[in-house]
Amino acid sequence: MKFAIIAAGEGSRLKEEGVHEDKPLVRLCGEPMIDRLIRIFRDQGATEIVTIVNARMPEVVAHVSKIAEKTKGTACPLRLVVKSTPSSMHSFYEISPMLTDAPFCLTTVDTIFREDDFAKYVATFSKSDVDGMMAVTDYIDDEKPLYVGTDMEMRITGFYDDKRDCRYISGGIYALKPKALDTLRKCIDEGQSRMRNFQRQLVTDGIRLQAYAFPKILDVDHAEDIRKAEQFLTSK
C-alpha cells in the first residue's frame, strides 16, 4: 500500500500568528510534522511514500529532499514533487500519476491523529472490499467542517457544508483505490478546486465509500493548535 502527503500549502495563518517555521517543519513533541507522518507510514508497511511540497518553501524542499535521497533503493522510497499549487485538490492531482498502481492513503501534513487509531484504520481498509475508506470523527474543532452522511452500516451517503442530521465530520484522511483517480481527473477538468467537491463527486460517481470513526482528529491551522495537538498526542 502506498501513502501520500500533501504539504504544499502556504501556512499563512501560522505565519501571521508568529510561527516562523514553514508548516511541514513545525514540531510536535520535538518532531517535524512531515517527519512524523513519514515515520508513521513506514511503520504501517508503506511500499512507497509520495509527497508534494511548495516550491516557495526552500527549507522544506531541502529537508524532504534529504529524506528522499536517503530512501533511494530502499523498501520504502520517498518520491518528492516540488510545485506550488492553488489548492489541495490540485496538489493531489499533481501526485496522482504515482498512485495509479496500488491502493493508497492520502492526508495533508497538518492532520493529527493517534498512531494506534491510524494503524487500526489502515488494517481495516486493507481487509475491506470497498473503493474507499474515509476517516471521520465526531470531535469538531474546525472553522468550516465538512459533515459526512452515513447509513446504519457506516456507508457514506453524502458530504455536506451544513450539519443536517450528521454525527461525523471529515477527518481529512482518505484511503482509496486507484479507480477514484478517474473522479479526481473529472473534477480538475471541470475546474473544481476543493477536496470536499472531490469527495462529493465520488459519491455521485457511485464510488463505494465507507466511513471509519476516529475518536479525535485535529488540524494545525493556528498557533494555538500546536499546543492542542501536543496535548492530544501526549494525553492518555
Backbone as JSON, one array per atom type, in Angstrom:
{
  "sequence": "MKFAIIAAGEGSRLKEEGVHEDKPLVRLCGEPMIDRLIRIFRDQGATEIVTIVNARMPEVVAHVSKIAEKTKGTACPLRLVVKSTPSSMHSFYEISPMLTDAPFCLTTVDTIFREDDFAKYVATFSKSDVDGMMAVTDYIDDEKPLYVGTDMEMRITGFYDDKRDCRYISGGIYALKPKALDTLRKCIDEGQSRMRNFQRQLVTDGIRLQAYAFPKILDVDHAEDIRKAEQFLTSK",
  "N": [[0.84, -1.2, 0.0], [0.48, 2.23, -0.8], [1.38, 5.51, 0.43], [0.54, 8.96, 0.84], [1.38, 12.42, 1.05], [0.16, 15.63, 1.31], [1.74, 18.57, 1.28], [1.88, 21.22, 0.49], [0.76, 23.64, 1.06], [0.39, 27.16, 1.97], [0.48, 27.89, 4.66], [-0.24, 30.3, 5.83], [-1.77, 31.4, 7.93], [-0.52, 30.5, 10.26], [1.95, 31.79, 10.02], [1.13, 34.47, 10.2], [0.44, 34.51, 12.84], [2.78, 34.38, 14.21], [4.37, 32.07, 14.03], [7.34, 30.88, 12.94], [8.47, 28.8, 11.48], [8.05, 26.95, 8.42], [4.97, 25.31, 7.71], [5.12, 22.35, 7.32], [7.44, 21.79, 8.75], [6.98, 22.47, 11.33], [7.24, 21.61, 14.7], [5.96, 18.92, 16.6], [5.88, 17.78, 19.75], [8.64, 17.7, 19.55], [9.17, 16.7, 17.0], [9.22, 17.24, 13.51], [6.25, 17.88, 11.65], [5.98, 16.7, 9.1], [7.96, 14.74, 9.14], [6.98, 13.14, 11.14], [4.66, 12.01, 9.96], [5.84, 10.58, 7.84], [7.34, 8.69, 9.28], [5.27, 7.3, 10.64], [3.86, 6.24, 8.47], [5.77, 4.53, 7.38], [5.92, 2.71, 9.46], [3.53, 1.46, 9.09], [3.97, -0.22, 7.02], [4.41, 0.88, 4.47], [4.85, 0.78, 0.95], [5.73, 2.7, -0.65], [6.18, 6.21, -0.37], [4.67, 9.16, -1.26], [5.08, 12.59, -1.73], [4.13, 16.04, -1.92], [5.54, 19.21, -2.0], [5.68, 22.74, -1.36], [7.03, 24.86, -3.79], [7.84, 27.35, -3.05], [8.9, 27.15, -0.57], [11.83, 26.81, 0.37], [13.33, 25.7, 2.51], [11.78, 23.56, 3.36], [11.74, 22.06, 1.03], [14.49, 21.38, 0.84], [14.81, 19.9, 3.19], [13.04, 17.69, 2.88], [14.03, 16.67, 0.53], [16.5, 15.61, 1.31], [15.64, 13.47, 2.88], [14.36, 11.97, 0.9], [16.54, 11.31, -0.72], [18.02, 9.64, 0.96], [16.37, 7.44, 1.05], [16.4, 6.21, -1.37], [16.39, 3.29, -3.29], [15.6, 1.71, -1.19], [13.25, -0.34, 0.73], [11.08, 1.25, 1.05], [10.79, 3.81, -0.67], [10.91, 7.41, -0.82], [9.13, 9.59, -2.76], [9.35, 12.68, -4.27], [7.6, 15.61, -5.12], [7.96, 18.86, -6.21], [6.24, 21.7, -6.19], [4.22, 24.59, -6.58], [0.84, 24.95, -5.91], [-2.65, 25.77, -6.52], [-4.52, 24.7, -4.75], [-5.41, 22.08, -2.37], [-6.61, 19.96, -3.72], [-5.57, 20.28, -6.29], [-2.91, 19.78, -5.69], [-3.09, 17.08, -4.98], [-3.81, 16.09, -7.48], [-1.44, 16.54, -8.89], [0.31, 14.63, -7.84], [-1.01, 12.33, -8.4], [-0.4, 10.64, -10.71], [1.5, 8.92, -9.68], [0.14, 7.18, -8.12], [-1.39, 5.26, -9.28], [-1.23, 2.5, -9.38], [-1.75, 0.99, -7.12], [-3.58, 0.51, -4.01], [-3.99, 3.38, -1.89], [-3.19, 5.71, 0.75], [-4.01, 8.92, 1.65], [-3.2, 12.1, 3.01], [-3.19, 15.42, 4.49], [-0.39, 17.42, 5.57], [-0.78, 18.52, 8.08], [-2.64, 17.09, 9.5], [-3.62, 15.59, 12.4], [-3.42, 12.74, 14.38], [-3.86, 9.9, 16.53], [-1.44, 7.32, 16.68], [-2.1, 4.6, 17.11], [-4.84, 4.55, 16.55], [-4.73, 5.14, 13.84], [-3.35, 2.94, 12.82], [-5.22, 0.88, 13.17], [-7.18, 1.76, 11.44], [-5.89, 1.64, 8.9], [-5.45, -1.12, 8.77], [-8.07, -2.06, 8.73], [-9.04, -0.99, 6.31], [-7.34, -2.34, 4.54], [-8.29, -4.92, 4.64], [-10.76, -4.68, 3.59], [-13.35, -4.61, 1.02], [-14.24, -2.3, -0.12], [-14.32, 0.72, -2.15], [-13.22, 2.96, -1.11], [-12.14, 4.33, 2.01], [-12.98, 6.58, 4.37], [-11.66, 8.64, 6.84], [-13.4, 9.69, 9.68], [-14.73, 11.81, 12.29], [-16.29, 12.55, 15.42], [-15.48, 14.63, 16.85], [-15.4, 18.01, 16.82], [-13.67, 20.68, 15.83], [-13.27, 22.68, 13.98], [-13.17, 25.34, 11.64], [-14.68, 25.39, 9.3], [-16.26, 22.82, 8.99], [-16.63, 19.7, 7.2], [-19.41, 17.93, 6.87], [-20.4, 14.52, 7.22], [-22.55, 12.28, 5.79], [-23.99, 9.21, 6.78], [-25.11, 5.77, 6.56], [-26.74, 3.12, 8.44], [-24.82, 1.16, 8.37], [-22.49, 2.5, 8.25], [-21.85, 3.28, 5.71], [-21.03, 5.77, 3.38], [-23.15, 8.39, 2.51], [-23.26, 10.99, 1.67], [-21.72, 14.28, 1.47], [-21.6, 17.29, 3.26], [-21.96, 20.85, 3.69], [-23.43, 21.87, 5.75], [-24.78, 20.84, 8.95], [-27.06, 19.14, 9.11], [-28.45, 16.0, 9.83], [-26.14, 14.8, 10.58], [-23.68, 12.94, 12.31], [-20.92, 12.87, 12.14], [-17.83, 14.48, 11.03], [-15.62, 15.1, 8.25], [-12.37, 13.73, 8.53], [-10.13, 14.23, 7.05], [-8.44, 12.23, 6.07], [-7.8, 9.93, 3.63], [-8.33, 6.83, 2.36], [-7.96, 5.08, -0.51], [-8.83, 3.33, -3.54], [-7.25, 2.98, -6.78], [-9.2, 3.57, -8.77], [-10.61, 5.77, -7.95], [-9.2, 7.91, -8.87], [-10.05, 8.56, -11.4], [-12.31, 10.06, -10.92], [-11.1, 12.23, -9.69], [-9.65, 13.36, -11.85], [-11.79, 14.13, -13.44], [-12.93, 16.13, -11.84], [-10.88, 18.07, -11.87], [-10.83, 18.66, -14.6], [-13.28, 19.88, -14.83], [-12.86, 22.21, -13.53], [-13.02, 22.36, -10.77], [-11.95, 22.89, -7.35], [-11.69, 22.13, -4.7], [-11.15, 19.84, -2.04], [-13.4, 18.85, -0.79], [-15.33, 18.97, -2.76], [-14.37, 17.07, -4.5], [-14.78, 14.81, -2.89], [-17.56, 14.8, -2.76], [-18.12, 14.32, -5.44], [-17.16, 11.75, -5.71], [-19.17, 10.26, -4.42], [-21.33, 10.84, -6.11], [-20.42, 9.6, -8.42], [-20.72, 6.97, -7.8], [-18.8, 5.63, -6.34], [-17.88, 3.34, -3.92], [-17.93, 4.16, -0.67], [-16.75, 3.94, 2.61], [-17.21, 4.97, 5.96], [-14.9, 5.53, 8.57], [-14.6, 5.71, 11.94], [-12.67, 7.84, 13.92], [-11.65, 8.54, 17.26], [-10.71, 11.13, 17.67], [-9.49, 13.75, 15.67], [-7.23, 16.23, 14.7], [-6.53, 19.44, 13.19], [-3.73, 21.47, 12.31], [-3.94, 24.63, 12.1], [-3.74, 27.09, 13.26], [-1.65, 28.98, 15.54], [-2.27, 28.33, 18.19], [-3.22, 25.79, 17.85], [-1.03, 24.14, 17.8], [-0.23, 23.75, 20.45], [-2.59, 22.46, 21.34], [-2.47, 20.14, 19.77], [-0.11, 18.88, 20.68], [-0.8, 18.41, 23.33], [-2.92, 16.66, 22.96], [-1.59, 14.46, 21.74], [0.05, 13.59, 23.77], [-1.56, 12.94, 25.86], [-3.44, 10.48, 27.71]],
  "CA": [[0.0, 0.0, 0.0], [1.21, 3.49, -0.85], [0.9, 6.61, 1.26], [0.83, 10.24, 0.2], [1.29, 13.59, 1.92], [0.05, 16.94, 0.69], [2.43, 19.53, 2.15], [2.17, 22.32, -0.43], [0.03, 24.85, 1.44], [1.17, 28.34, 2.34], [0.61, 28.04, 6.11], [-0.25, 31.75, 6.06], [-2.31, 31.76, 9.24], [0.52, 30.27, 11.26], [2.92, 32.87, 9.87], [0.52, 35.7, 10.72], [0.34, 34.39, 14.29], [4.1, 34.38, 14.81], [5.1, 30.81, 13.88], [8.32, 31.19, 11.92], [8.76, 27.63, 10.64], [7.06, 26.53, 7.45], [4.08, 24.36, 8.38], [5.59, 20.95, 7.4], [8.57, 21.66, 9.68], [6.54, 22.77, 12.7], [7.48, 20.43, 15.54], [5.02, 18.46, 17.61], [6.63, 16.92, 20.68], [10.02, 17.64, 19.09], [9.3, 16.06, 15.69], [8.52, 17.96, 12.45], [5.01, 17.21, 11.28], [6.14, 15.85, 7.93], [8.74, 13.58, 9.58], [6.07, 12.28, 11.92], [3.83, 11.24, 9.03], [6.7, 9.62, 7.13], [7.64, 7.61, 10.23], [4.04, 6.52, 10.87], [3.54, 5.49, 7.26], [6.72, 3.42, 7.29], [5.52, 1.72, 10.47], [2.37, 0.74, 8.55], [4.4, -1.07, 5.91], [4.31, 1.56, 3.19], [5.74, 0.35, -0.12], [6.24, 3.94, -1.22], [5.55, 7.42, 0.15], [4.71, 10.25, -2.23], [4.73, 13.86, -1.1], [4.29, 17.26, -2.69], [5.84, 20.36, -1.15], [5.57, 24.03, -2.03], [8.3, 25.34, -4.35], [8.2, 28.61, -2.4], [9.4, 26.84, 0.77], [13.11, 26.14, 0.11], [13.79, 24.91, 3.65], [11.04, 22.3, 3.32], [12.26, 21.31, -0.14], [15.8, 20.83, 1.19], [14.62, 18.91, 4.25], [12.42, 16.47, 2.35], [14.94, 16.13, -0.49], [17.48, 14.78, 2.02], [14.98, 12.22, 3.24], [14.14, 11.22, -0.33], [17.83, 10.78, -1.17], [18.39, 8.54, 1.85], [15.48, 6.28, 0.89], [16.55, 5.61, -2.7], [16.8, 1.89, -3.29], [15.12, 1.0, 0.0], [11.93, -0.98, 0.6], [10.05, 2.29, 1.09], [11.34, 5.07, -1.16], [10.11, 8.63, -0.76], [9.13, 10.29, -4.03], [9.06, 14.08, -3.97], [7.2, 16.56, -6.15], [8.11, 20.24, -5.75], [5.41, 22.54, -7.04], [3.22, 25.42, -5.92], [-0.47, 24.67, -6.49], [-3.69, 26.65, -5.97], [-5.39, 24.05, -3.76], [-5.05, 20.71, -2.0], [-7.05, 19.06, -4.78], [-4.58, 20.37, -7.36], [-1.72, 19.06, -5.21], [-3.44, 15.67, -5.14], [-3.76, 15.79, -8.91], [-0.04, 16.53, -9.33], [0.97, 13.38, -7.44], [-1.86, 11.19, -8.74], [0.2, 9.65, -11.6], [2.32, 7.99, -8.91], [-0.75, 6.43, -7.25], [-2.33, 4.54, -10.14], [-0.99, 1.06, -9.45], [-1.96, 0.31, -5.84], [-4.35, 1.3, -3.04], [-3.15, 4.38, -1.23], [-3.77, 6.53, 1.82], [-3.6, 10.3, 1.44], [-3.6, 13.09, 4.01], [-2.41, 16.65, 4.49], [0.71, 17.34, 6.54], [-1.17, 19.02, 9.4], [-3.69, 16.26, 10.07], [-3.01, 14.99, 13.59], [-4.19, 11.61, 14.88], [-3.06, 8.96, 17.32], [-0.87, 6.28, 15.82], [-2.82, 3.33, 17.23], [-6.08, 4.7, 15.8], [-4.4, 5.09, 12.43], [-2.98, 1.56, 12.49], [-6.47, 0.12, 13.06], [-7.84, 2.25, 10.22], [-5.2, 1.07, 7.75], [-5.7, -2.57, 8.77], [-9.46, -2.27, 8.34], [-9.14, -0.74, 4.88], [-6.6, -3.38, 3.82], [-9.12, -6.13, 4.62], [-12.07, -4.34, 3.07], [-13.52, -4.62, -0.44], [-14.81, -1.04, -0.56], [-13.46, 1.52, -3.02], [-12.55, 3.98, -0.32], [-12.49, 4.41, 3.43], [-12.7, 7.94, 4.78], [-11.62, 8.87, 8.28], [-14.36, 10.67, 10.19], [-14.68, 11.97, 13.74], [-17.38, 13.38, 15.97], [-14.83, 15.76, 17.52], [-15.5, 19.12, 15.88], [-12.91, 21.87, 16.2], [-12.91, 23.15, 12.65], [-13.91, 26.54, 11.3], [-15.64, 25.06, 8.24], [-16.25, 21.36, 8.89], [-17.38, 19.01, 6.16], [-20.21, 16.91, 7.53], [-20.45, 13.27, 6.47], [-23.75, 11.49, 5.98], [-23.76, 7.77, 6.76], [-26.25, 4.93, 6.9], [-26.55, 2.31, 9.64], [-23.6, 0.34, 8.21], [-21.39, 3.47, 8.09], [-21.59, 3.62, 4.32], [-21.16, 7.21, 3.2], [-24.24, 8.74, 1.62], [-23.1, 12.35, 1.18], [-20.85, 15.24, 2.16], [-22.4, 18.5, 3.35], [-21.41, 22.01, 4.38], [-24.24, 22.09, 6.95], [-24.79, 19.68, 9.84], [-28.2, 18.25, 8.88], [-28.54, 15.06, 10.95], [-24.87, 14.06, 10.55], [-22.91, 12.84, 13.55], [-19.49, 12.96, 11.92], [-17.24, 15.34, 10.02], [-14.46, 14.5, 7.59], [-11.12, 13.85, 9.25], [-9.04, 14.59, 6.16], [-7.59, 11.09, 5.74], [-8.52, 9.24, 2.57], [-7.77, 5.57, 1.85], [-8.69, 4.93, -1.76], [-8.3, 2.51, -4.61], [-6.91, 3.86, -7.9], [-10.35, 3.98, -9.59], [-11.05, 7.1, -7.51], [-8.45, 8.94, -9.6], [-10.87, 8.98, -12.54], [-13.14, 11.14, -10.41], [-10.22, 13.39, -9.49], [-9.39, 13.97, -13.15], [-13.02, 14.78, -13.85], [-13.06, 17.37, -11.06], [-9.91, 19.04, -12.39], [-11.28, 19.06, -15.94], [-14.45, 20.74, -14.66], [-12.45, 23.44, -12.88], [-13.24, 22.34, -9.34], [-10.68, 23.15, -6.68], [-11.72, 21.84, -3.27], [-11.21, 18.41, -1.74], [-14.77, 18.45, -0.44], [-16.06, 18.74, -4.0], [-13.91, 15.75, -4.96], [-15.47, 13.79, -2.11], [-18.96, 14.77, -3.22], [-18.17, 13.7, -6.76], [-17.0, 10.3, -5.52], [-20.5, 9.71, -4.13], [-22.1, 10.98, -7.35], [-19.91, 8.62, -9.39], [-21.01, 5.61, -7.35], [-17.66, 5.01, -5.66], [-18.34, 2.81, -2.63], [-17.14, 4.76, 0.39], [-17.06, 3.57, 3.98], [-16.68, 5.87, 6.99], [-14.21, 4.89, 9.7], [-14.61, 6.72, 13.0], [-11.58, 8.08, 14.84], [-12.13, 9.29, 18.42], [-10.35, 12.54, 17.57], [-8.51, 14.18, 14.67], [-7.04, 17.68, 14.76], [-5.74, 20.12, 12.16], [-2.91, 22.57, 12.82], [-4.14, 25.8, 11.25], [-3.41, 28.28, 14.04], [-0.58, 28.78, 16.52], [-2.84, 27.67, 19.36], [-3.44, 24.38, 17.53], [0.2, 23.39, 18.1], [-0.37, 23.34, 21.85], [-3.67, 21.47, 21.41], [-2.02, 18.87, 19.17], [0.86, 18.25, 21.58], [-1.56, 17.94, 24.48], [-3.67, 15.49, 22.48], [-0.7, 13.33, 21.46], [0.7, 13.13, 25.0], [-2.57, 12.54, 26.85], [-3.83, 9.08, 27.65]],
  "C": [[0.88, 1.25, 0.0], [0.58, 4.51, 0.09], [1.33, 7.91, 0.61], [0.56, 11.39, 1.17], [1.19, 14.85, 1.07], [0.64, 17.96, 1.66], [2.81, 20.78, 1.35], [1.42, 23.61, -0.09], [0.95, 25.98, 1.86], [1.42, 28.43, 3.84], [0.54, 29.49, 6.55], [-0.78, 32.14, 7.43], [-1.3, 31.55, 10.36], [1.56, 31.39, 11.21], [2.4, 34.17, 10.48], [0.47, 35.7, 12.24], [1.69, 34.17, 14.95], [4.87, 33.07, 14.76], [6.04, 30.96, 12.69], [8.62, 30.01, 10.99], [7.67, 27.45, 9.59], [6.26, 25.38, 8.04], [4.61, 22.92, 8.42], [6.7, 20.73, 8.41], [8.21, 22.05, 11.11], [6.63, 21.5, 13.53], [6.33, 20.18, 16.51], [5.76, 17.46, 18.48], [8.04, 16.67, 20.15], [10.24, 17.08, 17.7], [8.56, 16.88, 14.63], [7.31, 17.17, 11.97], [5.19, 16.29, 10.08], [6.97, 14.61, 8.26], [7.87, 12.59, 10.34], [5.22, 11.41, 11.0], [4.66, 10.2, 8.3], [7.02, 8.43, 8.03], [6.42, 6.7, 10.43], [3.72, 5.67, 9.65], [4.5, 4.31, 7.07], [6.34, 2.31, 8.28], [4.33, 0.89, 9.99], [2.69, -0.07, 7.3], [4.28, -0.43, 4.55], [5.31, 1.0, 2.18], [6.38, 1.56, -0.8], [5.48, 5.1, -0.57], [5.76, 8.53, -0.88], [4.32, 11.54, -1.52], [4.95, 15.01, -2.06], [4.52, 18.41, -1.73], [5.87, 21.61, -2.01], [6.94, 24.5, -2.51], [8.76, 26.63, -3.7], [8.66, 28.41, -0.96], [10.73, 26.1, 0.64], [13.62, 25.3, 1.27], [13.07, 23.56, 3.69], [11.54, 21.44, 2.17], [13.59, 20.65, 0.21], [15.66, 19.7, 2.21], [14.08, 17.6, 3.68], [13.3, 15.85, 1.27], [16.0, 15.23, 0.15], [16.89, 13.43, 2.41], [14.8, 11.35, 2.01], [15.45, 10.58, -0.82], [18.25, 9.57, -0.34], [17.57, 7.28, 1.61], [15.59, 5.64, -0.49], [17.05, 4.18, -2.58], [16.35, 1.1, -2.08], [13.75, 0.38, -0.27], [10.8, 0.03, 0.6], [10.65, 3.62, 0.64], [10.36, 6.23, -0.98], [10.25, 9.35, -2.09], [8.61, 11.71, -3.79], [8.68, 14.85, -5.22], [7.3, 17.95, -5.54], [7.33, 21.14, -6.69], [4.46, 23.36, -6.17], [1.89, 25.22, -6.64], [-1.52, 25.57, -5.85], [-4.56, 26.02, -4.9], [-4.87, 22.65, -3.44], [-5.46, 19.72, -3.09], [-6.09, 19.09, -5.97], [-3.27, 19.68, -6.97], [-1.92, 17.55, -5.36], [-3.32, 15.26, -6.6], [-2.31, 15.68, -9.4], [0.67, 15.23, -8.97], [0.19, 12.14, -7.87], [-1.24, 10.21, -9.74], [1.05, 8.61, -10.88], [1.47, 7.04, -8.06], [-1.7, 5.52, -8.02], [-2.26, 3.02, -10.04], [-1.21, 0.31, -8.15], [-2.9, 1.14, -4.97], [-3.42, 2.26, -2.31], [-3.93, 5.1, -0.15], [-3.15, 7.92, 1.72], [-4.05, 11.17, 2.6], [-2.76, 14.34, 3.84], [-1.43, 16.6, 5.67], [0.27, 17.73, 7.95], [-2.33, 18.27, 10.01], [-3.08, 15.42, 11.2], [-3.96, 13.93, 14.18], [-3.27, 10.76, 15.74], [-2.65, 7.78, 16.45], [-1.63, 4.96, 15.92], [-4.17, 3.39, 16.51], [-5.82, 4.56, 14.3], [-4.06, 3.66, 11.99], [-4.23, 0.69, 12.31], [-7.22, 0.49, 11.78], [-7.21, 1.61, 8.98], [-5.47, -0.43, 7.64], [-7.11, -2.87, 8.3], [-9.64, -2.05, 6.84], [-8.48, -1.86, 4.08], [-7.42, -4.66, 3.67], [-10.46, -5.92, 3.92], [-12.13, -4.46, 1.55], [-14.14, -3.33, -0.95], [-13.81, -0.28, -1.44], [-12.68, 2.58, -2.26], [-13.02, 3.95, 1.12], [-12.02, 5.77, 3.94], [-12.7, 8.05, 6.29], [-12.62, 9.95, 8.65], [-14.19, 10.75, 11.7], [-15.88, 12.78, 14.19], [-16.81, 14.5, 16.85], [-14.75, 16.91, 16.51], [-14.79, 20.34, 16.44], [-12.38, 22.5, 14.92], [-13.77, 24.36, 12.3], [-14.98, 26.28, 10.24], [-15.66, 23.54, 8.04], [-17.04, 20.86, 7.7], [-18.11, 17.85, 6.82], [-20.39, 15.71, 6.61], [-21.73, 12.53, 6.81], [-23.44, 10.01, 5.86], [-25.07, 7.02, 7.02], [-25.92, 4.08, 8.12], [-25.28, 1.45, 9.58], [-22.36, 1.21, 8.0], [-20.96, 3.62, 6.63], [-21.87, 5.11, 4.13], [-22.22, 7.51, 2.14], [-24.12, 10.17, 1.07], [-22.15, 13.16, 2.02], [-21.52, 16.61, 2.1], [-21.68, 19.62, 4.09], [-22.18, 22.32, 5.66], [-24.43, 20.77, 7.68], [-25.87, 18.65, 9.48], [-28.36, 17.31, 10.08], [-27.26, 14.24, 11.07], [-24.2, 14.06, 11.93], [-21.44, 13.2, 13.33], [-19.11, 14.07, 10.93], [-16.04, 14.62, 9.4], [-13.2, 14.75, 8.41], [-9.92, 14.17, 8.37], [-8.04, 13.48, 5.89], [-8.38, 10.22, 4.78], [-7.76, 7.99, 2.14], [-8.61, 5.19, 0.64], [-8.02, 3.9, -2.67], [-8.13, 3.38, -5.86], [-8.09, 4.31, -8.76], [-10.86, 5.35, -9.2], [-10.33, 8.21, -8.26], [-9.16, 9.39, -10.87], [-11.76, 10.15, -12.13], [-12.31, 12.4, -10.19], [-9.95, 14.11, -10.81], [-10.62, 14.71, -13.66], [-13.2, 16.11, -13.13], [-12.12, 18.45, -11.58], [-10.36, 19.57, -13.75], [-12.45, 20.03, -15.87], [-14.12, 22.04, -13.93], [-12.73, 23.5, -11.39], [-11.9, 22.43, -8.61], [-10.68, 22.83, -5.19], [-11.86, 20.35, -3.05], [-12.63, 17.98, -1.4], [-15.62, 18.24, -1.69], [-15.64, 17.42, -4.65], [-14.64, 14.65, -4.2], [-16.94, 13.67, -2.52], [-19.07, 14.06, -4.56], [-17.95, 12.2, -6.68], [-18.35, 9.64, -5.26], [-21.35, 9.73, -5.4], [-21.7, 9.92, -8.37], [-20.12, 7.18, -8.96], [-19.83, 4.89, -6.74], [-18.1, 4.59, -4.26], [-17.41, 3.28, -1.51], [-17.66, 4.33, 1.76], [-16.47, 4.62, 4.92], [-16.03, 5.05, 8.09], [-14.02, 5.95, 10.77], [-13.34, 6.69, 13.84], [-12.15, 8.82, 16.05], [-11.86, 10.79, 18.29], [-9.3, 12.72, 16.48], [-8.44, 15.7, 14.74], [-6.33, 18.17, 13.51], [-4.94, 21.23, 12.82], [-3.0, 23.73, 11.84], [-3.7, 27.09, 11.93], [-2.31, 27.95, 15.04], [-1.08, 28.02, 17.75], [-3.04, 26.17, 19.12], [-2.2, 23.53, 17.81], [0.14, 22.87, 19.54], [-1.44, 22.27, 21.99], [-3.21, 20.11, 20.88], [-1.04, 18.14, 20.09], [0.15, 17.69, 22.82], [-2.33, 16.67, 24.12], [-2.76, 14.27, 22.33], [-0.05, 12.78, 22.74], [-0.28, 12.7, 26.08], [-2.93, 11.08, 26.67], [-5.32, 8.96, 27.34]]
}
